[in-house]
C-alpha cells in the first residue's frame, strides 16, 4: 500500500466524527450520464480490491487498489469517459485528489465492518459521492448508521470501524469514492458539515454482523 511520508497524520474524530455531510453537492443526472458512457465490460470485476470488499464491483478512475502494491497514483483509462466526474474530483472539492473509484454494491450485499489502517488512509480524507442508492442502503461508522442520498457528498472516517449494508432485494448502489489530501479549504468544509445524522439500529447491525461472519468463512 502506498505510503505518504510527507503528509501529517489526521485526527479524523475531530475533523469528521463518524460521517459528516458536506455543504456542497453535485448533479446526479450528469453523473449517471457519465456512468452510462463507460465502455461495455467496465463493470463485472473488483478492480483489484480484496477481503471485505469482495462483494463489490469497482472501476478505478485514479490510482490502484491497496492489494496491488505501492503503485503511483495516476489517472486510469476509465476517467477519460467520465468528464463530469472528473470535474467533481478536480474542481469541486478544494483539495488534491488521490485514489478515486466507482464502487457498485449489489442488492443484498454487505461490506463487513473493518478499519482502514495503512499509512495512506491515516493521512487522507475519504469522500463519498452517492450516485444511485435506495432506502435500504446504510453506511455504518463508529457505531452509527447513515443514509447517504444521491447528489450529497459525505466525509467518512475510515480510520474508525465502518461497513455498508444494501438490504434491497433488487437494486444495486453506486458511489464514487475519492480520497483527498487535507487542505485548509477542505477543513473549512468539514468544520461546517452536518453531523449527528447517524442512528443506531439493531436490525442493520445484525446484517453487518452476519456479513462479517460470512467474510470470515470465505
Coordinates of N, CA and C in Angstrom, one line a residue:
X1 N 0.8 -1.2 0.0 CA 0.0 0.0 0.0 C 0.9 1.2 0.0
X2 N 0.5 2.2 -0.8 CA 1.3 3.4 -0.9 C 1.4 4.2 0.4
X3 N 2.6 4.6 0.8 CA 2.8 5.5 1.9 C 2.9 6.9 1.5
X4 N 2.6 7.8 2.5 CA 2.6 9.3 2.2 C 3.5 9.9 3.3
X5 N 4.8 9.7 3.3 CA 5.7 10.2 4.4 C 5.7 11.7 4.6
X6 N 5.4 12.5 3.6 CA 5.4 13.9 3.8 C 4.1 14.5 4.3
X7 N 3.1 13.7 4.5 CA 1.8 14.2 5.0 C 1.6 13.9 6.4
X8 N 0.9 14.8 7.1 CA 0.7 14.6 8.6 C -0.4 13.6 8.9
X9 N -0.4 13.0 10.0 CA -1.5 12.2 10.5 C -2.6 13.1 10.8
X10 N -3.8 12.6 10.5 CA -5.1 13.4 10.6 C -5.9 12.9 11.8
X11 N -6.4 13.8 12.6 CA -7.3 13.5 13.7 C -8.7 13.5 13.1
X12 N -9.1 12.3 12.6 CA -10.4 12.2 11.9 C -11.6 12.3 12.8
X13 N -11.4 12.0 14.1 CA -12.5 12.1 15.0 C -12.9 13.6 15.1
X14 N -11.9 14.4 15.2 CA -12.2 15.9 15.3 C -12.6 16.4 14.0
X15 N -12.0 16.0 12.9 CA -12.3 16.6 11.6 C -13.7 16.1 11.1
X16 N -14.1 14.8 11.4 CA -15.3 14.2 10.7 C -16.2 13.7 11.8
X17 N -15.7 13.1 12.8 CA -16.6 12.3 13.7 C -16.7 10.9 13.1
X18 N -17.9 10.5 12.8 CA -18.2 9.2 12.1 C -18.3 9.5 10.6
X19 N -19.5 10.0 10.2 CA -19.8 10.5 8.9 C -20.4 11.9 9.0
X20 N -20.0 12.8 8.0 CA -20.4 14.2 8.0 C -20.8 14.6 6.6
X21 N -22.0 15.2 6.5 CA -22.5 15.6 5.2 C -22.0 17.0 4.9
X22 N -21.3 17.1 3.8 CA -20.7 18.4 3.4 C -21.8 19.4 2.8
X23 N -21.5 20.6 2.9 CA -22.5 21.6 2.4 C -22.4 21.9 0.9
X24 N -21.9 20.9 0.1 CA -21.8 21.0 -1.3 C -22.4 19.7 -1.9
X25 N -22.9 19.8 -3.1 CA -23.4 18.6 -3.8 C -23.1 18.6 -5.2
X26 N -23.8 17.7 -6.0 CA -23.4 17.5 -7.4 C -24.7 17.1 -8.1
X27 N -24.6 17.2 -9.5 CA -25.8 16.9 -10.4 C -25.8 15.4 -10.7
X28 N -26.8 14.7 -10.1 CA -26.9 13.3 -10.2 C -27.1 12.9 -11.7
X29 N -27.9 13.6 -12.4 CA -28.2 13.2 -13.8 C -27.0 13.3 -14.7
X30 N -26.1 14.3 -14.5 CA -24.9 14.3 -15.2 C -23.9 13.2 -14.8
X31 N -23.9 12.8 -13.5 CA -23.1 11.7 -13.1 C -23.6 10.4 -13.7
X32 N -24.9 10.2 -13.8 CA -25.5 9.0 -14.4 C -25.2 8.9 -15.8
X33 N -25.2 10.1 -16.5 CA -24.8 10.1 -18.0 C -23.4 9.7 -18.2
X34 N -22.5 10.1 -17.3 CA -21.1 9.6 -17.4 C -21.0 8.1 -17.2
X35 N -21.7 7.6 -16.2 CA -21.6 6.2 -16.0 C -22.1 5.4 -17.2
X36 N -23.2 5.9 -17.8 CA -23.8 5.2 -18.9 C -22.9 5.2 -20.1
X37 N -21.9 6.2 -20.2 CA -21.0 6.3 -21.3 C -19.7 5.4 -21.1
X38 N -19.6 4.7 -20.0 CA -18.5 3.8 -19.8 C -18.5 2.7 -20.8
X39 N -17.4 2.3 -21.3 CA -17.4 1.2 -22.3 C -18.0 -0.1 -21.8
X40 N -18.5 -0.9 -22.7 CA -19.0 -2.2 -22.3 C -17.9 -3.0 -21.6
X41 N -18.2 -3.7 -20.6 CA -17.2 -4.5 -19.9 C -16.5 -3.8 -18.8
X42 N -16.8 -2.5 -18.5 CA -16.1 -1.8 -17.5 C -16.5 -2.3 -16.1
X43 N -17.7 -2.8 -15.9 CA -18.1 -3.4 -14.7 C -17.9 -4.9 -14.7
X44 N -18.1 -5.6 -13.6 CA -18.0 -7.0 -13.6 C -16.8 -7.6 -13.0
X45 N -16.0 -6.7 -12.3 CA -14.8 -7.2 -11.6 C -14.6 -6.3 -10.4
X46 N -13.6 -6.7 -9.6 CA -13.4 -6.0 -8.3 C -12.4 -4.9 -8.4
X47 N -11.7 -4.7 -9.5 CA -10.7 -3.6 -9.7 C -9.5 -3.8 -8.8
X48 N -9.2 -5.1 -8.4 CA -8.1 -5.4 -7.6 C -8.3 -5.4 -6.1
X49 N -9.5 -5.0 -5.7 CA -9.9 -5.0 -4.3 C -10.1 -6.4 -3.8
X50 N -9.8 -6.6 -2.5 CA -9.9 -8.0 -1.9 C -10.5 -7.9 -0.5
X51 N -10.6 -9.0 0.1 CA -11.0 -9.0 1.5 C -12.5 -8.7 1.7
X52 N -12.8 -7.8 2.6 CA -14.1 -7.4 2.9 C -14.8 -6.8 1.7
X53 N -14.0 -6.3 0.7 CA -14.6 -5.6 -0.5 C -15.0 -6.6 -1.6
X54 N -14.8 -7.9 -1.3 CA -15.1 -8.9 -2.4 C -16.5 -8.8 -2.9
X55 N -17.6 -8.4 -2.1 CA -18.9 -8.3 -2.7 C -19.1 -7.2 -3.7
X56 N -18.3 -6.2 -3.7 CA -18.5 -5.0 -4.6 C -17.7 -5.1 -5.9
X57 N -18.2 -4.5 -6.9 CA -17.5 -4.3 -8.2 C -16.9 -2.9 -8.1
X58 N -15.8 -2.7 -8.9 CA -15.1 -1.4 -8.8 C -14.5 -1.0 -10.1
X59 N -14.4 0.3 -10.4 CA -13.7 0.8 -11.5 C -12.9 1.9 -11.0
X60 N -11.5 1.8 -11.1 CA -10.7 2.9 -10.6 C -10.5 4.0 -11.7
X61 N -10.7 5.2 -11.2 CA -10.5 6.4 -12.0 C -9.1 7.0 -11.8
X62 N -8.6 6.9 -10.6 CA -7.3 7.3 -10.2 C -6.7 6.3 -9.3
X63 N -5.4 6.0 -9.5 CA -4.7 5.1 -8.6 C -5.2 3.6 -8.7
X64 N -4.8 2.8 -7.7 CA -5.0 1.4 -7.7 C -5.4 0.9 -6.4
X65 N -6.0 -0.3 -6.4 CA -6.4 -0.9 -5.1 C -5.1 -1.2 -4.2
X66 N -5.3 -1.1 -2.9 CA -4.1 -1.3 -2.0 C -3.4 -2.7 -2.2
X67 N -4.2 -3.7 -2.6 CA -3.6 -5.0 -2.7 C -2.7 -5.1 -3.9
X68 N -2.7 -4.1 -4.8 CA -1.8 -4.1 -6.0 C -0.5 -3.5 -5.7
X69 N -0.3 -3.0 -4.4 CA 1.1 -2.6 -4.0 C 1.3 -1.1 -4.1
X70 N 2.5 -0.7 -4.0 CA 2.9 0.8 -4.0 C 3.0 1.3 -5.4
X71 N 1.9 1.3 -6.1 CA 1.9 1.9 -7.5 C 1.6 3.4 -7.4
X72 N 2.1 4.2 -8.3 CA 1.8 5.6 -8.3 C 0.4 5.9 -8.5
X73 N 0.0 7.0 -7.9 CA -1.4 7.5 -8.1 C -1.5 8.3 -9.3
X74 N -2.1 7.8 -10.4 CA -2.2 8.5 -11.7 C -3.6 8.2 -12.2
X75 N -4.0 8.9 -13.3 CA -5.2 8.7 -13.9 C -5.3 7.3 -14.6
X76 N -6.4 6.7 -14.5 CA -6.7 5.4 -15.2 C -7.5 5.6 -16.5
X77 N -7.5 4.7 -17.3 CA -8.2 4.8 -18.6 C -9.6 5.2 -18.5
X78 N -10.3 4.7 -17.5 CA -11.8 5.0 -17.4 C -12.1 6.5 -17.2
X79 N -11.2 7.2 -16.6 CA -11.5 8.6 -16.3 C -11.8 9.4 -17.5
X80 N -11.2 9.0 -18.7 CA -11.5 9.8 -19.9 C -12.9 9.7 -20.4
X81 N -13.7 8.7 -19.9 CA -15.1 8.5 -20.3 C -16.1 9.2 -19.3
X82 N -15.6 9.9 -18.2 CA -16.5 10.4 -17.2 C -16.0 11.9 -17.0
X83 N -16.2 12.8 -17.9 CA -15.7 14.2 -17.8 C -16.4 14.9 -16.6
X84 N -17.7 14.7 -16.3 CA -18.3 15.4 -15.2 C -17.7 14.9 -13.9
X85 N -17.6 13.6 -13.7 CA -17.0 13.0 -12.5 C -15.6 13.6 -12.3
X86 N -14.9 13.7 -13.4 CA -13.5 14.2 -13.3 C -13.6 15.7 -12.8
X87 N -14.5 16.4 -13.3 CA -14.7 17.8 -12.8 C -15.0 17.9 -11.3
X88 N -15.8 16.9 -10.8 CA -16.0 16.9 -9.4 C -14.8 16.6 -8.6
X89 N -14.0 15.7 -9.1 CA -12.7 15.3 -8.4 C -11.7 16.5 -8.4
X90 N -11.6 17.1 -9.6 CA -10.5 18.1 -9.7 C -10.9 19.5 -9.4
X91 N -12.2 19.9 -9.5 CA -12.6 21.2 -9.4 C -13.5 21.5 -8.2
X92 N -14.5 20.6 -8.0 CA -15.5 20.9 -6.9 C -14.9 20.8 -5.5
X93 N -14.1 19.8 -5.3 CA -13.5 19.6 -3.9 C -12.2 20.4 -3.9
X94 N -12.1 21.3 -2.9 CA -10.9 22.1 -2.9 C -9.7 21.5 -2.2
X95 N -9.2 20.4 -2.8 CA -8.1 19.6 -2.2 C -7.5 18.8 -3.3
X96 N -6.3 18.3 -3.1 CA -5.6 17.4 -4.1 C -6.2 16.0 -4.1
X97 N -6.7 15.5 -5.2 CA -7.3 14.2 -5.2 C -6.2 13.1 -5.3
X98 N -6.5 12.0 -4.7 CA -5.6 10.9 -4.6 C -6.3 9.7 -5.3
X99 N -6.5 8.6 -4.6 CA -7.2 7.4 -5.2 C -8.7 7.7 -5.4
X100 N -9.3 7.3 -6.5 CA -10.7 7.5 -6.7 C -11.3 6.3 -7.5
X101 N -12.4 5.9 -7.1 CA -13.0 4.7 -7.8 C -14.5 4.9 -7.8
X102 N -15.2 4.2 -8.7 CA -16.6 3.9 -8.7 C -16.8 2.5 -8.1
X103 N -17.7 2.4 -7.1 CA -18.0 1.2 -6.4 C -19.5 0.8 -6.5
X104 N -19.7 -0.4 -7.0 CA -21.1 -0.9 -7.1 C -21.3 -2.0 -6.1
X105 N -22.3 -1.8 -5.2 CA -22.6 -2.8 -4.2 C -23.9 -3.5 -4.7
X106 N -23.9 -4.7 -5.0 CA -25.1 -5.4 -5.5 C -26.2 -5.5 -4.4
X107 N -27.4 -5.7 -4.9 CA -28.5 -5.9 -4.0 C -28.2 -7.1 -3.0
X108 N -28.6 -6.8 -1.8 CA -28.4 -7.9 -0.7 C -27.0 -8.0 -0.2
X109 N -26.0 -7.2 -0.7 CA -24.6 -7.4 -0.3 C -24.3 -6.6 0.9
X110 N -23.2 -7.0 1.6 CA -22.7 -6.4 2.8 C -21.2 -6.2 2.7
X111 N -20.7 -5.0 3.0 CA -19.3 -4.9 3.2 C -19.1 -4.9 4.8
X112 N -18.4 -6.0 5.2 CA -18.3 -6.2 6.7 C -17.6 -5.1 7.4
X113 N -17.9 -4.8 8.6 CA -17.2 -3.7 9.3 C -15.7 -4.0 9.4
X114 N -14.9 -2.9 9.2 CA -13.5 -3.0 9.1 C -12.9 -1.6 9.4
X115 N -11.6 -1.6 9.6 CA -10.9 -0.3 9.7 C -9.8 -0.2 8.7
X116 N -9.6 0.9 8.0 CA -8.5 1.1 7.0 C -7.3 1.6 7.8
X117 N -6.3 0.8 8.0 CA -5.2 1.1 8.9 C -3.9 1.5 8.3
X118 N -3.8 1.5 7.0 CA -2.5 1.8 6.3 C -2.2 3.3 6.5
X119 N -0.9 3.6 6.4 CA -0.4 5.0 6.5 C -1.2 5.9 5.5
X120 N -1.4 5.4 4.3 CA -2.2 6.3 3.3 C -3.5 6.7 3.9
X121 N -4.2 5.8 4.5 CA -5.6 6.1 5.0 C -5.6 7.0 6.2
X122 N -4.5 7.0 7.0 CA -4.5 7.9 8.1 C -4.1 9.3 7.8
X123 N -3.8 9.5 6.5 CA -3.3 10.9 6.0 C -4.2 11.4 4.9
X124 N -5.3 10.8 4.6 CA -6.2 11.3 3.6 C -7.6 11.4 4.1
X125 N -8.4 12.2 3.4 CA -9.8 12.4 3.8 C -10.7 11.7 2.7
X126 N -11.5 10.7 3.1 CA -12.3 10.0 2.2 C -13.7 10.6 2.0
X127 N -14.1 10.9 0.8 CA -15.4 11.4 0.5 C -16.2 10.4 -0.3
X128 N -17.5 10.3 0.0 CA -18.4 9.5 -0.8 C -19.4 10.4 -1.6
X129 N -19.6 10.1 -2.9 CA -20.5 10.7 -3.7 C -21.6 9.7 -4.1
X130 N -22.7 9.7 -3.4 CA -23.7 8.7 -3.8 C -24.4 9.1 -5.1
X131 N -24.4 8.1 -6.0 CA -25.0 8.3 -7.4 C -26.3 7.6 -7.5
X132 N -26.3 6.3 -7.2 CA -27.5 5.5 -7.2 C -27.6 4.8 -5.8
X133 N -28.7 4.8 -5.2 CA -28.9 4.2 -3.9 C -30.4 3.9 -3.7
X134 N -30.7 3.5 -2.5 CA -32.1 3.2 -2.1 C -32.3 3.3 -0.6
X135 N -33.5 3.3 -0.2 CA -33.7 3.5 1.3 C -33.2 2.3 2.2
X136 N -32.8 1.2 1.5 CA -32.3 0.1 2.3 C -30.8 0.0 2.3
X137 N -30.1 1.1 1.9 CA -28.7 1.2 2.0 C -28.3 2.0 3.2
X138 N -27.3 1.5 4.0 CA -26.9 2.2 5.2 C -25.3 2.1 5.2
X139 N -24.7 3.2 5.5 CA -23.3 3.2 5.8 C -23.1 3.2 7.4
X140 N -22.4 2.2 7.8 CA -22.2 2.1 9.3 C -20.8 2.7 9.6
X141 N -20.7 3.5 10.6 CA -19.4 4.1 11.0 C -19.4 4.4 12.5
X142 N -18.4 3.9 13.2 CA -18.3 4.3 14.6 C -19.5 4.1 15.4
X143 N -20.3 3.0 15.2 CA -21.4 2.7 16.0 C -22.7 3.2 15.5
X144 N -22.8 4.0 14.5 CA -24.0 4.6 14.0 C -24.2 4.3 12.5
X145 N -25.4 4.4 12.0 CA -25.8 4.1 10.7 C -26.3 5.4 10.0
X146 N -25.8 5.6 8.7 CA -26.1 6.8 8.0 C -26.7 6.5 6.6
X147 N -27.7 7.3 6.2 CA -28.3 7.1 4.9 C -27.8 8.3 4.0
X148 N -27.1 8.0 3.0 CA -26.5 9.0 2.1 C -27.3 9.0 0.8
X149 N -27.9 10.2 0.5 CA -28.8 10.3 -0.6 C -28.0 10.8 -1.9
X150 N -28.5 10.4 -3.1 CA -27.9 10.8 -4.3 C -27.7 12.4 -4.4
X151 N -26.5 12.8 -4.9 CA -26.3 14.2 -5.0 C -25.6 14.8 -3.8
X152 N -25.6 14.1 -2.7 CA -24.9 14.6 -1.5 C -23.4 14.2 -1.5
X153 N -22.6 14.9 -0.7 CA -21.2 14.5 -0.6 C -20.9 14.3 0.9
X154 N -20.4 13.2 1.2 CA -20.2 12.8 2.7 C -18.7 12.5 2.9
X155 N -18.2 13.0 4.0 CA -16.9 12.6 4.5 C -17.1 11.3 5.4
X156 N -16.3 10.4 5.3 CA -16.3 9.1 6.1 C -15.0 9.0 6.9
X157 N -15.1 8.8 8.1 CA -13.9 8.5 9.0 C -13.6 7.0 8.8
X158 N -12.8 6.7 7.8 CA -12.4 5.3 7.5 C -11.3 4.8 8.4
X159 N -10.9 5.7 9.4 CA -10.0 5.2 10.4 C -10.7 4.6 11.6
X160 N -12.1 4.8 11.6 CA -13.0 4.1 12.5 C -13.6 2.9 11.9
X161 N -14.2 2.0 12.7 CA -14.8 0.8 12.1 C -16.0 1.2 11.2
X162 N -16.0 0.7 10.0 CA -17.1 1.1 9.1 C -17.5 0.0 8.2
X163 N -18.7 0.0 7.6 CA -19.1 -1.0 6.7 C -20.4 -0.5 6.0
X164 N -20.9 -1.4 5.1 CA -22.1 -1.0 4.3 C -23.1 -2.1 4.2
X165 N -24.3 -1.8 4.3 CA -25.4 -2.8 4.0 C -26.3 -2.3 2.9
X166 N -26.5 -3.2 1.9 CA -27.5 -2.9 0.9 C -28.5 -4.0 1.0
X167 N -29.6 -3.7 1.8 CA -30.6 -4.7 2.1 C -31.7 -4.8 1.1
X168 N -31.6 -4.0 0.0 CA -32.7 -4.1 -1.0 C -32.6 -5.4 -1.8
X169 N -33.7 -5.9 -2.2 CA -33.8 -7.2 -2.9 C -33.4 -7.1 -4.3
X170 N -33.4 -5.9 -4.9 CA -33.2 -5.9 -6.4 C -32.4 -4.7 -6.9
X171 N -32.0 -3.7 -6.0 CA -31.4 -2.5 -6.5 C -29.9 -2.5 -6.0
X172 N -29.0 -2.2 -6.9 CA -27.6 -2.0 -6.5 C -27.4 -0.6 -6.0
X173 N -26.2 -0.3 -5.5 CA -25.8 1.0 -5.1 C -24.5 1.4 -5.7
X174 N -24.4 2.6 -6.3 CA -23.1 3.1 -6.9 C -22.7 4.4 -6.2
X175 N -21.5 4.4 -5.6 CA -20.9 5.6 -5.1 C -19.6 5.8 -5.8
X176 N -19.2 7.1 -6.0 CA -17.9 7.4 -6.3 C -17.2 7.7 -5.0
X177 N -16.0 7.1 -4.8 CA -15.3 7.2 -3.5 C -13.9 7.7 -3.8
X178 N -13.6 8.9 -3.2 CA -12.4 9.6 -3.5 C -11.7 9.9 -2.2
X179 N -10.4 9.8 -2.2 CA -9.5 10.2 -1.1 C -8.8 11.6 -1.6
X180 N -8.7 12.5 -0.6 CA -8.1 13.8 -0.9 C -7.0 14.1 0.2
X181 N -6.0 14.7 -0.2 CA -5.1 15.3 0.8 C -5.8 16.4 1.6
X182 N -5.5 16.6 2.8 CA -6.2 17.6 3.6 C -5.7 19.0 3.1
X183 N -6.6 20.0 3.1 CA -6.2 21.4 2.8 C -7.0 22.3 3.7
X184 N -6.6 23.5 3.9 CA -7.4 24.5 4.7 C -8.9 24.6 4.2
X185 N -9.0 24.6 2.9 CA -10.4 24.8 2.3 C -11.2 23.5 2.6
X186 N -10.7 22.4 2.6 CA -11.4 21.1 2.9 C -11.7 21.1 4.4
X187 N -10.8 21.5 5.2 CA -11.0 21.6 6.6 C -12.2 22.5 6.9
X188 N -12.3 23.6 6.2 CA -13.4 24.5 6.3 C -14.7 23.9 6.0
X189 N -14.8 23.1 4.9 CA -16.0 22.3 4.6 C -16.3 21.3 5.7
X190 N -15.4 20.7 6.2 CA -15.6 19.7 7.2 C -16.1 20.4 8.5
X191 N -15.6 21.5 8.8 CA -16.0 22.2 10.1 C -17.4 22.7 10.0
X192 N -17.9 22.9 8.8 CA -19.3 23.4 8.6 C -20.3 22.2 8.2
X193 N -19.8 21.0 8.2 CA -20.6 19.9 7.7 C -21.7 19.5 8.7
X194 N -22.7 18.9 8.2 CA -23.8 18.4 9.1 C -23.4 17.1 9.8
X195 N -23.4 17.1 11.1 CA -23.1 15.9 11.9 C -24.3 15.5 12.6
X196 N -24.2 14.4 13.4 CA -25.3 14.0 14.2 C -26.5 13.4 13.4
X197 N -26.2 12.9 12.1 CA -27.2 12.4 11.3 C -27.3 10.9 11.3
X198 N -26.4 10.2 12.1 CA -26.5 8.8 12.2 C -27.4 8.3 13.3
X199 N -27.8 7.1 13.2 CA -28.7 6.5 14.2 C -28.3 5.0 14.5
X200 N -28.6 4.6 15.7 CA -28.4 3.2 16.0 C -29.6 2.3 15.5
X201 N -29.3 1.2 15.0 CA -30.4 0.3 14.5 C -30.0 -1.1 14.6
X202 N -30.6 -1.9 15.5 CA -30.2 -3.3 15.7 C -30.4 -4.2 14.5
X203 N -31.4 -3.9 13.7 CA -31.6 -4.7 12.5 C -30.5 -4.5 11.5
X204 N -30.1 -3.3 11.3 CA -28.9 -3.0 10.4 C -27.7 -3.7 10.9
X205 N -27.4 -3.5 12.2 CA -26.2 -4.0 12.8 C -26.2 -5.6 12.8
X206 N -27.4 -6.2 12.8 CA -27.4 -7.6 12.7 C -27.0 -8.1 11.3
X207 N -27.4 -7.3 10.3 CA -27.0 -7.6 8.9 C -25.5 -7.5 8.8
X208 N -24.9 -6.5 9.4 CA -23.5 -6.3 9.4 C -22.8 -7.4 10.0
X209 N -23.3 -7.9 11.2 CA -22.7 -9.0 11.9 C -22.7 -10.2 11.1
X210 N -23.8 -10.5 10.4 CA -24.0 -11.6 9.5 C -23.0 -11.5 8.4
X211 N -22.8 -10.3 7.8 CA -21.8 -10.1 6.7 C -20.4 -10.4 7.2
X212 N -20.1 -9.9 8.4 CA -18.8 -10.2 9.0 C -18.5 -11.7 9.2
X213 N -19.5 -12.4 9.6 CA -19.3 -13.8 9.8 C -19.1 -14.5 8.5
X214 N -19.9 -14.1 7.5 CA -19.7 -14.7 6.1 C -18.3 -14.4 5.6
X215 N -17.8 -13.2 5.8 CA -16.5 -12.8 5.3 C -15.4 -13.7 6.0
X216 N -15.6 -14.0 7.3 CA -14.6 -14.8 8.0 C -14.6 -16.2 7.4
X217 N -15.7 -16.7 7.0 CA -15.8 -18.1 6.4 C -15.2 -18.2 5.0
X218 N -15.3 -17.0 4.3 CA -14.8 -17.0 2.9 C -13.3 -17.3 2.7

